[in-house]
Coordinates of C-alpha atoms in Angstrom, one line a residue:
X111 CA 73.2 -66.6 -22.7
X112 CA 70.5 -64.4 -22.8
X113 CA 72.6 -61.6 -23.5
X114 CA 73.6 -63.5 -26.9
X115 CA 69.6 -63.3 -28.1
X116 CA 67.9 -60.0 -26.7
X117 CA 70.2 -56.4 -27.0
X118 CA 69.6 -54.8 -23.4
X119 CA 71.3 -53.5 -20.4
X120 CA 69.5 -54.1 -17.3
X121 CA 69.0 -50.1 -16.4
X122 CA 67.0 -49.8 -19.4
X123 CA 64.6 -51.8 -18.0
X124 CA 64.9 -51.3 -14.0
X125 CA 62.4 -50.0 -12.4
X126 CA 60.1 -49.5 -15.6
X127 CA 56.6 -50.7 -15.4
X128 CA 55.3 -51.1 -18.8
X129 CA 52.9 -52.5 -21.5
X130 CA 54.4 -54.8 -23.7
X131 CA 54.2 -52.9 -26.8
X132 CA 56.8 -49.6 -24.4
X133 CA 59.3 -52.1 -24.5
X134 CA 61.5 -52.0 -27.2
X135 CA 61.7 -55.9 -27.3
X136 CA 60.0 -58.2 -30.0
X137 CA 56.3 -60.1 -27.9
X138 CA 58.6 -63.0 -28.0
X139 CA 61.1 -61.4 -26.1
X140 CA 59.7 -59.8 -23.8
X141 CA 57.8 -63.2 -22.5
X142 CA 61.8 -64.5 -22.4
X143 CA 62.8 -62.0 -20.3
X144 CA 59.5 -62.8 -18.0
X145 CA 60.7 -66.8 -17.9
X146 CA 63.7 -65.4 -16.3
X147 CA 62.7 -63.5 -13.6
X148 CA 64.0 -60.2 -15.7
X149 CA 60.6 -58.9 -15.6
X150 CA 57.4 -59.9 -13.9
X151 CA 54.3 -59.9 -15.1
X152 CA 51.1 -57.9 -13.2
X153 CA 47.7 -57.3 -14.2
X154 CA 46.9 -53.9 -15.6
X155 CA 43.6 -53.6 -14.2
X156 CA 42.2 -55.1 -11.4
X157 CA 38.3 -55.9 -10.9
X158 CA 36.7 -57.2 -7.7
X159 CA 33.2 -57.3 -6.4
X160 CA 31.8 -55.2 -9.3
X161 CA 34.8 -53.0 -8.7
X162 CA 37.9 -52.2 -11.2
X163 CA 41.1 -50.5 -10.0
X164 CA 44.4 -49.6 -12.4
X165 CA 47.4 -50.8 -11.4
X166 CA 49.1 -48.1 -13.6
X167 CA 47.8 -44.5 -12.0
X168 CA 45.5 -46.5 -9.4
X169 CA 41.9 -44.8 -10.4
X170 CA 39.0 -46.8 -8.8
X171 CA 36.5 -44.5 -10.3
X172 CA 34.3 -46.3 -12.2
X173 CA 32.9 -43.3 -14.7
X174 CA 36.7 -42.9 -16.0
X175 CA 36.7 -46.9 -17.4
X176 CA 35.3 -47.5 -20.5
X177 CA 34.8 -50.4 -22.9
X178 CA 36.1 -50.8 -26.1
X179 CA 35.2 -53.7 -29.1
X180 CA 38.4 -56.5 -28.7
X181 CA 36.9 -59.7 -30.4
X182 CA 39.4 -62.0 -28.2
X183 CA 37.6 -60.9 -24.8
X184 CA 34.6 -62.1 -23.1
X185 CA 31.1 -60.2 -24.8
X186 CA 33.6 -58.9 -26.9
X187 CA 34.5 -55.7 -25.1
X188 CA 37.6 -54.6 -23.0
X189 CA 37.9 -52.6 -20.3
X190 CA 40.2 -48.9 -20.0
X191 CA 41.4 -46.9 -17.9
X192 CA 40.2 -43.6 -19.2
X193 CA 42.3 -41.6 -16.4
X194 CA 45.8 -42.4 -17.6
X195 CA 45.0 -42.8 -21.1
X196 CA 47.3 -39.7 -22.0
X197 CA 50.4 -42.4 -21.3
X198 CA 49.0 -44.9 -24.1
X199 CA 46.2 -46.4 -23.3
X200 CA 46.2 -49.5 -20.7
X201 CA 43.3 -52.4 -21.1
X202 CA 42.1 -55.4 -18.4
X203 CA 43.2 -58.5 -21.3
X204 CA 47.1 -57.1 -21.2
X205 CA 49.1 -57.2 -18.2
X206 CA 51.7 -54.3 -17.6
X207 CA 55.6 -55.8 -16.7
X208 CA 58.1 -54.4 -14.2
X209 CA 61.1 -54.6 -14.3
X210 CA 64.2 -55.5 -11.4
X211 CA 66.0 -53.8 -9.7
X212 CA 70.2 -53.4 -10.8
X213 CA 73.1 -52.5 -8.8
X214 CA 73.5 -48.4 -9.9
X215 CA 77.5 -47.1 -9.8
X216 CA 79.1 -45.3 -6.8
X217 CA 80.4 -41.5 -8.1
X218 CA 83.2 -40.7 -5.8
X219 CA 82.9 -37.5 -6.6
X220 CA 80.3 -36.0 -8.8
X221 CA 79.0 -32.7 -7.2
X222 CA 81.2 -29.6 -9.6
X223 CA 79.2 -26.6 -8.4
X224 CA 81.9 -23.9 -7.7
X225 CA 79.0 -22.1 -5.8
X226 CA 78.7 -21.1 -1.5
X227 CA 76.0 -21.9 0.5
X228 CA 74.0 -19.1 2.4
X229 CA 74.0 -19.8 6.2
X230 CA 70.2 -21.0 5.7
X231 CA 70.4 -22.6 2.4
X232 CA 73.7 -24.7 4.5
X233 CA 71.2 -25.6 7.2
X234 CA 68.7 -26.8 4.9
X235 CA 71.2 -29.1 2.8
X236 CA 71.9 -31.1 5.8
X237 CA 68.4 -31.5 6.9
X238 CA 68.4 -33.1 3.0
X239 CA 71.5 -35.2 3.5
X240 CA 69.9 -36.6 6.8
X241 CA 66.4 -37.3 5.4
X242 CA 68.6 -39.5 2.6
X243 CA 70.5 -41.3 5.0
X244 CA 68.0 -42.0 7.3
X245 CA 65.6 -42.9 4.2
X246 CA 63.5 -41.2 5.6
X247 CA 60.8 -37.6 4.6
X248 CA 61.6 -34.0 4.8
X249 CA 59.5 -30.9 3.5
X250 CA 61.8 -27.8 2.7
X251 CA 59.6 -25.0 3.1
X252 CA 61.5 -22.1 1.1
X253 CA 60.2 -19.1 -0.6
X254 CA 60.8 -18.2 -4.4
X255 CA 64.1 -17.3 -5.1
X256 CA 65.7 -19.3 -1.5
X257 CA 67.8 -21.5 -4.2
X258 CA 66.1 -24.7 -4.1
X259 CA 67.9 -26.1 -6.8
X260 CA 71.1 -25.4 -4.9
X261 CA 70.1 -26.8 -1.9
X262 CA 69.5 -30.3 -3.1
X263 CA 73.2 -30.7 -5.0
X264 CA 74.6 -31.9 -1.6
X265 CA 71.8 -34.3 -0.8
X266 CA 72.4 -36.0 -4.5
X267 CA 75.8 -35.9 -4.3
X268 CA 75.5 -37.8 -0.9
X269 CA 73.1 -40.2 -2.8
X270 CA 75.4 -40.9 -5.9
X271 CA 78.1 -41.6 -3.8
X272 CA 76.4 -44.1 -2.2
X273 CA 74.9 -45.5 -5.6
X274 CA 71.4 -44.0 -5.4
X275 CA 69.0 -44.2 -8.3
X276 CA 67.4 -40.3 -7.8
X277 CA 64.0 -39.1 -9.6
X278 CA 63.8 -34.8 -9.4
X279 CA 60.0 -34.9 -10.6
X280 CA 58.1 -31.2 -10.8
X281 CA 54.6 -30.9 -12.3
X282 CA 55.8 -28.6 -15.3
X283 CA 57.2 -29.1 -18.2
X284 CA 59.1 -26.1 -18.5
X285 CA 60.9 -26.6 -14.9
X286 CA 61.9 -30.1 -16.3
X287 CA 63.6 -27.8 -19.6
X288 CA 64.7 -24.9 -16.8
X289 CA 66.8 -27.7 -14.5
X290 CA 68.2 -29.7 -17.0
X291 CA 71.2 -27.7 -17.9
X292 CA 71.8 -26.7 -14.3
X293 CA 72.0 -30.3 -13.2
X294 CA 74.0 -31.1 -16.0
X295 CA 76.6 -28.2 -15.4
X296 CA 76.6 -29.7 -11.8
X297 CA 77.2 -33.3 -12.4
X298 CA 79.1 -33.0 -15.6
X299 CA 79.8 -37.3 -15.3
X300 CA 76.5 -38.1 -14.6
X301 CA 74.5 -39.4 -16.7
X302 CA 71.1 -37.4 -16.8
X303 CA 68.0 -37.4 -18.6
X304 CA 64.9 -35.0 -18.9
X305 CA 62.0 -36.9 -19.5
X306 CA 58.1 -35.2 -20.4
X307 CA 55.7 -35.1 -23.3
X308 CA 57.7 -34.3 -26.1
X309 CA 60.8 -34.7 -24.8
X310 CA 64.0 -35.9 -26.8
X311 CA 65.1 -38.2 -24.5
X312 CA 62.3 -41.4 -24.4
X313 CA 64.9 -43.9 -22.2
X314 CA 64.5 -43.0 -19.2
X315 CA 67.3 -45.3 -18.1
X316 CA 69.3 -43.0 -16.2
X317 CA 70.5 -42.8 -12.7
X318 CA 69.1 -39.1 -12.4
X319 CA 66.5 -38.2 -13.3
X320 CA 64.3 -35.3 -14.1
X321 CA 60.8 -35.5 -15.3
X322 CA 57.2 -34.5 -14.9
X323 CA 55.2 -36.1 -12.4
X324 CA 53.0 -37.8 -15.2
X325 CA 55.9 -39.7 -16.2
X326 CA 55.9 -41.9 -12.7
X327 CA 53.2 -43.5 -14.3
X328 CA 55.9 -45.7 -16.3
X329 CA 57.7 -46.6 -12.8
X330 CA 57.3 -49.2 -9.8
X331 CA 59.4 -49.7 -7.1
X332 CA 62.7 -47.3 -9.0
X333 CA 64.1 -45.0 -7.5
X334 CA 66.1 -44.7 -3.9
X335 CA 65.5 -41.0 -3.3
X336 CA 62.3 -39.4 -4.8
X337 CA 62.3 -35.4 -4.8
X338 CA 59.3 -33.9 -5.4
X339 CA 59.7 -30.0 -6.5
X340 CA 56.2 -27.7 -6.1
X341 CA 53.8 -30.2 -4.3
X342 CA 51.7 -27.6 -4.5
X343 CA 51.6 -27.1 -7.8
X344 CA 48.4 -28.2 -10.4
X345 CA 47.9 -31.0 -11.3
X346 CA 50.1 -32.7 -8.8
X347 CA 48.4 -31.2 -5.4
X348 CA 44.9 -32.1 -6.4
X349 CA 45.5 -35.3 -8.5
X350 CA 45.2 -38.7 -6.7
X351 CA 46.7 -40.6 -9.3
X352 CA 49.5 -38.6 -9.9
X353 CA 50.7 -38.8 -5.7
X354 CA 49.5 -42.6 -6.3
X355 CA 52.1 -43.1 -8.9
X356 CA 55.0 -41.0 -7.0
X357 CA 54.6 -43.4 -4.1
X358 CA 54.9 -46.8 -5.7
X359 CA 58.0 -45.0 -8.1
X360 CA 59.7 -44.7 -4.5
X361 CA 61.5 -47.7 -3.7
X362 CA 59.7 -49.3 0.5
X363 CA 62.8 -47.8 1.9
X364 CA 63.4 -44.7 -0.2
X365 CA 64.0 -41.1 1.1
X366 CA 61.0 -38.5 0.3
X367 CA 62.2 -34.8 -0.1
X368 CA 59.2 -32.4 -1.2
X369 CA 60.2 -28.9 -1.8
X370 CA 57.6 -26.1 -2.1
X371 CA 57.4 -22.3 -1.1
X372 CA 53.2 -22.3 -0.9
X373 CA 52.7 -25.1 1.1
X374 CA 49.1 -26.2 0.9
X375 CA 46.6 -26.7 4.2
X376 CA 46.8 -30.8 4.5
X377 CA 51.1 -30.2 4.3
X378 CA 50.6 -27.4 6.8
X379 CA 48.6 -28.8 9.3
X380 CA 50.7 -32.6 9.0
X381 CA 53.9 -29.6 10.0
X382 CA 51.7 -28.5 13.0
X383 CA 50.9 -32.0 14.1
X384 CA 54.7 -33.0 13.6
X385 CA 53.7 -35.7 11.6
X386 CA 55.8 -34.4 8.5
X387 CA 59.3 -33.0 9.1
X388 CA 60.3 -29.4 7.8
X389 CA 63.0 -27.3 6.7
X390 CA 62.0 -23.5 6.6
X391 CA 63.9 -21.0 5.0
X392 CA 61.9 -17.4 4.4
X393 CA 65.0 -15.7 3.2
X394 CA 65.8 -15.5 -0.8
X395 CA 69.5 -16.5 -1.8
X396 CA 70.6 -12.9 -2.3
X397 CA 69.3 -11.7 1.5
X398 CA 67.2 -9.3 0.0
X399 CA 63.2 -8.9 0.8
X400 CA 60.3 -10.7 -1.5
X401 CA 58.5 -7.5 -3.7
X402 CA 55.6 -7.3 -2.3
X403 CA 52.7 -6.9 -4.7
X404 CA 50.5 -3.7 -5.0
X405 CA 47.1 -3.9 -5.9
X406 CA 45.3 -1.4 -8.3
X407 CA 42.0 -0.7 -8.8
X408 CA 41.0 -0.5 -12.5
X409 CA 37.6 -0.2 -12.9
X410 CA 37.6 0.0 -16.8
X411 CA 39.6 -3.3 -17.0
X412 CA 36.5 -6.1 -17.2
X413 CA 35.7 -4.0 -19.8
X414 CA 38.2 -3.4 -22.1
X415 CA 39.4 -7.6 -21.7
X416 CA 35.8 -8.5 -23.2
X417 CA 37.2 -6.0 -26.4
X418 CA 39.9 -7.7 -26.4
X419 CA 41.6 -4.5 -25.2
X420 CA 43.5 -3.3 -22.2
X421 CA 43.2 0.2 -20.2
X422 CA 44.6 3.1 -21.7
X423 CA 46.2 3.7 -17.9
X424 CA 47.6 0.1 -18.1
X425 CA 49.1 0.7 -21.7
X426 CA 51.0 4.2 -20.1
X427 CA 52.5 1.7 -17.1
X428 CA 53.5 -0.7 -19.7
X429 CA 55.4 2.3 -22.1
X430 CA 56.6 3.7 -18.9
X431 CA 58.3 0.1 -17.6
X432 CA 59.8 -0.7 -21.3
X433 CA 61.7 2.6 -21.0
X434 CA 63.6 1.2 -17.9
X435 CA 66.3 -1.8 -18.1
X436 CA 63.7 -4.5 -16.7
X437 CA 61.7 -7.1 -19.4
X438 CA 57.6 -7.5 -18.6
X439 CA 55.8 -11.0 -17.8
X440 CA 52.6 -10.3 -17.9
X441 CA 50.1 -12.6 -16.6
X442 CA 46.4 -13.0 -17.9
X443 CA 43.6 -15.5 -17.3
X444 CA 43.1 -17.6 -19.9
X445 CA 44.9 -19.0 -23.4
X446 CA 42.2 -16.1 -25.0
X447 CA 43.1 -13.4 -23.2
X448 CA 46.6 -14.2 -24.4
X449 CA 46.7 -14.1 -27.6
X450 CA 44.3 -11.1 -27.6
X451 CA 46.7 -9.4 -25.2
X452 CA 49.3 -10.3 -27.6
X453 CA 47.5 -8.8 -30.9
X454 CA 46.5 -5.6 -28.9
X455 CA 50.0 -5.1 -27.8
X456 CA 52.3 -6.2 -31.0
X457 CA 52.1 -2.8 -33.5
X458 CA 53.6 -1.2 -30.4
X459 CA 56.0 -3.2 -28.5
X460 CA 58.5 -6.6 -28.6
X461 CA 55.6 -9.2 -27.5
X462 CA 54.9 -13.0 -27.9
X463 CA 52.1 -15.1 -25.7
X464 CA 52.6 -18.5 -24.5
X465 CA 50.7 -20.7 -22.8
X466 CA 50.7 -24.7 -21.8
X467 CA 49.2 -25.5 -25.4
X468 CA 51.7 -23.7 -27.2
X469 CA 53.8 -25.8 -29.2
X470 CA 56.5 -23.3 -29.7
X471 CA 56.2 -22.5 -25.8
X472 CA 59.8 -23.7 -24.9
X473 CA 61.7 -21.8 -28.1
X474 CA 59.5 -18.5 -26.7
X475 CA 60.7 -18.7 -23.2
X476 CA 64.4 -19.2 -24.2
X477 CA 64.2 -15.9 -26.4
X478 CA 62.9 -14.1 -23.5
X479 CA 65.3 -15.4 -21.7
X480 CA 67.7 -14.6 -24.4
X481 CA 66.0 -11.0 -24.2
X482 CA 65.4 -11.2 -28.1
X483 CA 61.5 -10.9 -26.5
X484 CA 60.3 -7.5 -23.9
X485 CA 57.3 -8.4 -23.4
X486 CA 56.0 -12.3 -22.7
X487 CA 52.4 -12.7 -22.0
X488 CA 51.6 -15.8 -20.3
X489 CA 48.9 -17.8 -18.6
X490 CA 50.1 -19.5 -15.4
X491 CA 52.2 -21.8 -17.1
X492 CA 55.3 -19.7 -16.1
X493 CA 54.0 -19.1 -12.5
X494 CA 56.8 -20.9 -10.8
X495 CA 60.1 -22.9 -11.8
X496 CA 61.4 -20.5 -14.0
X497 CA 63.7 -17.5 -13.4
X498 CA 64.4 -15.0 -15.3
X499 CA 67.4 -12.2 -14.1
X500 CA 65.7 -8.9 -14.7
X501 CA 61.4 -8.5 -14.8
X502 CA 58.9 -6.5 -13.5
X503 CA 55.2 -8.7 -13.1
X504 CA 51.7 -7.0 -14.1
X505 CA 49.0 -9.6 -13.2
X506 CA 46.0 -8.7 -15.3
X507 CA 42.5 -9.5 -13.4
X508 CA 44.0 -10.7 -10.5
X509 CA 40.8 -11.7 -9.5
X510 CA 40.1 -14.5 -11.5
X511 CA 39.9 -17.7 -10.0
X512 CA 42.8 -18.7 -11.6
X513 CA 44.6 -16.9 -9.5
X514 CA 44.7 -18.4 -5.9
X515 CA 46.8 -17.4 -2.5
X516 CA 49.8 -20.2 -3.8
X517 CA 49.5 -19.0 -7.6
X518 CA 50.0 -14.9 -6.7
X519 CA 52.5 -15.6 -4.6
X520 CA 54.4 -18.1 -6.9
X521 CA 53.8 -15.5 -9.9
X522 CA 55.3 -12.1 -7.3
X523 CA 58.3 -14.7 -7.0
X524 CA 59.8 -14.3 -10.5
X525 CA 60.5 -10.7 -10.0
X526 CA 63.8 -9.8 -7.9
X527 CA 65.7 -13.3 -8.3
X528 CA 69.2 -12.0 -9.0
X529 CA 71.8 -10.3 -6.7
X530 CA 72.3 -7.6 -9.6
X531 CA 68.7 -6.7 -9.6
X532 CA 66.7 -8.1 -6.0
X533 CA 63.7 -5.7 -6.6
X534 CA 61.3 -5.9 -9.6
X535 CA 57.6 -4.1 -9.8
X536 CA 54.8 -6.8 -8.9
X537 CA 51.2 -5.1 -9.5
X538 CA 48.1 -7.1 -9.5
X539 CA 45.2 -4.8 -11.3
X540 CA 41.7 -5.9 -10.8
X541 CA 38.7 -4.8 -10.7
X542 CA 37.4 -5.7 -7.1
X543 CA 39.9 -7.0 -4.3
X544 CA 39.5 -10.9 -3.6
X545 CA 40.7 -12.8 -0.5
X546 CA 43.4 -14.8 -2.5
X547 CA 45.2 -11.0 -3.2
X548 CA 45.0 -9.9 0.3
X549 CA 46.2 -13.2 1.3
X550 CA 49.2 -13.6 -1.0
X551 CA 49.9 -9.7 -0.5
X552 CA 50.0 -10.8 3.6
X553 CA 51.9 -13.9 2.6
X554 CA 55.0 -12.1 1.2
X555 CA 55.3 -9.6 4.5
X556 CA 55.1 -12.5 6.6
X557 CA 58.0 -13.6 4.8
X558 CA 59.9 -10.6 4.8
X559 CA 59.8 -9.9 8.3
X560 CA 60.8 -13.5 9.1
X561 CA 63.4 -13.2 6.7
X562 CA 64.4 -10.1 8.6
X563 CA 64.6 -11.4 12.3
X564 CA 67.3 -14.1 10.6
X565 CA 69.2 -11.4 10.1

């Protein structure tokens, strides 16, 4: 039996498509498990008529191969896929192997949420349910704070009753650490695994999952229902590749659910055309309104950022704000403005920076969180995903081009999450007013006066 010579259970392979050296099998196994039909064998790269495509992230641009010296290959060179080389890198003389499909368990009864449903929120659930049912797409238009999360439980409960594999896949990392635990809390008998960079967990064998959308690289063909949280989040809205590898992870027949609360143009106008189905919820969870953003003027602020400094008005807000019950996020531009923001700040007040090269970024966010932090200065890494109870939100140079309509309005959204405290201070300083500020500002009264006509 092949049991008797290779350790594996078939989900620790299903749905994976990988290089031989990702498996955890000796060469010799592996080509055993190809023989029986366990896992098939594909070309990694494909070239045609002067023209190379990978089969792992699907880049046809010909400036992101490369060669390489491999003395077993014709002129001695082998061709890469520079594009998806942060996965390991992927080369024309090895094939990549996928494996089958398996049979996943039925969970009678998995969903342990104690929590109720707003009447929106309800109507939303079911359009979810439906769409995984019907195997078919659905778009849930909802703004910060609506209870995404919540909103899917009864969709994946329907799906793990009827012995779905599920993929929750968000661009950002630090989503993937936010809605672990609450996933886990929910489905206490599920088995569930987080899966980025640097996570822990490196199986990715489970029957939910949760993961960045760079890890869809490492799937084909896996998953039943495929969720997609913050299309129109960086890298995921603009990236090819990364929407290339999100389809082929889906399954022919799989359900689609994307969930975003800053819908791009191209998801816009498919809702207008009625080519892409939509759920819309403009109300938050707790029925109170978005905060809408004020913009102020500060002419000394371009300034005082090149010193490495901020404005002695901005530093009064700041000591003003840390007298009242509310921690700070404060949003800057760049990894540099960060840390100098930081420096400038730390001989007067609780601080730390973080940003997406951080390596401590995840221990920081927890002890601001934890409130062992007041102050957290961060580039957009924390724009969306992440909630904390009680913060006010100074953007600083909310002009930068950084700073775009879906980024302003993703960044207002983390003030005024909870029921206890549904308000929050959200002040964009600049130094000259830009389109994307009015836009965003216009964005979250559109909202609000939707939100109120629900009433």
């Amino acid at each position: 039996m092949l049991q008797e010579k290779i350790s594996f259970s078939p989900e620790q392979i299903a749905g994976k498509l990988l290089t031989m050296q990702e498996f955890p099998f000796s060469p010799e196994d592996v080509n055993e498990l190809v023989r029986q039909s366990i896992l098939n064998k594909t070309p990694s790269i494909v070239t045609s008529n002067g023209k190379s495509v990978c089969q792992r992230c699907g880049n046809d641009r010909s400036y992101l191969f490369a060669v390489f010296p491999h003395s077993t290959c014709k002129n001695n060179t082998c061709l890469y896929c520079r594009n998806c080389i942060m996965m390991g890198r992927i080369t024309q003389c090895e094939p990549l192997y996928e494996g089958a499909a398996v049979v996943w368990p039925q969970h009678a009864d998995p969903c342990r949420w104690g929590g109720q449903l707003t009447v929106s929120q309800e109507a939303a659930a079911q359009r979810i349910v439906s769409a995984i049912e019907q195997k078919s797409e659905l778009l849930v238009w909802a703004v910060c704070g609506a209870g995404k999360t919540e909103m899917l439980f009864p969709g994946i409960t329907t799906a793990l009753q009827k012995g779905l594999r599920i993929v929750l896949a968000t661009p950002r990392t630090d989503v993937v650490r936010e809605l672990l635990p609450r996933f886990q809390q929910a489905f206490p008998q599920v088995p569930i695994q987080a899966l980025y960079g640097d996570s822990e967990e490196k199986q990715g064998d489970a029957q939910l999952l949760i993961s960045t959308t760079h890890q869809l690289y490492r799937y084909s063909r896996a998953f039943d229902v495929v969720i997609i949280d913050e299309i129109d989040a960086f890298p995921y809205h603009n990236d090819d590749s990364l929407q290339f590898a999100a389809a082929r992870a889906a399954k022919t027949d799989a359900a689609r659910i994307y969930l975003t609360a800053t819908p791009r143009k191209k998801e816009k106008s498919k809702i207008r055309k009625r080519k892409l189905p939509a759920a819309f919820i403009p109300q938050r969870f707790h029925g109170h309104p978005l905060p809408v953003p004020k913009l102020k003027l500060t002419p000394t602020l371009k300034r005082q950022l090149s010193k490495g400094r901020l404005p002695q008005s901005l530093i009064k807000t700041i000591e003003i704000q840390q007298k009242g019950s509310r921690q700070l996020l404060l949003f800057v531009s760049t990894i540099t403005y960060a840390g100098a923001v930081k420096a400038f700040l730390e001989n007067d007040f609780n601080v730390d920076s973080v940003h997406a090269e951080d390596p401590d970024r995840g221990e920081k966010v927890q002890r601001f969180r934890d409130r062992t932090i007041d102050i957290l200065v961060t580039t957009t890494i924390l724009e969306r995903g992440v909630t904390f109870p009680s913060v006010d939100v100074f953007v600083i140079d909310a002009g930068h081009h950084v700073f775009d309509e879906a980024a302003l309005v993703q960044i207002a959204g983390r003030a005024g999450r909870s029921p206890e405290d549904p308000d929050g201070d959200v002040i964009f300083y600049h130094f000259g007013k830009t389109n994307a500020m009015l836009d965003a500002q216009e964005a979250i009264i559109h909202m609000n006066k939707k939100a109120r006509k629900e009433l």
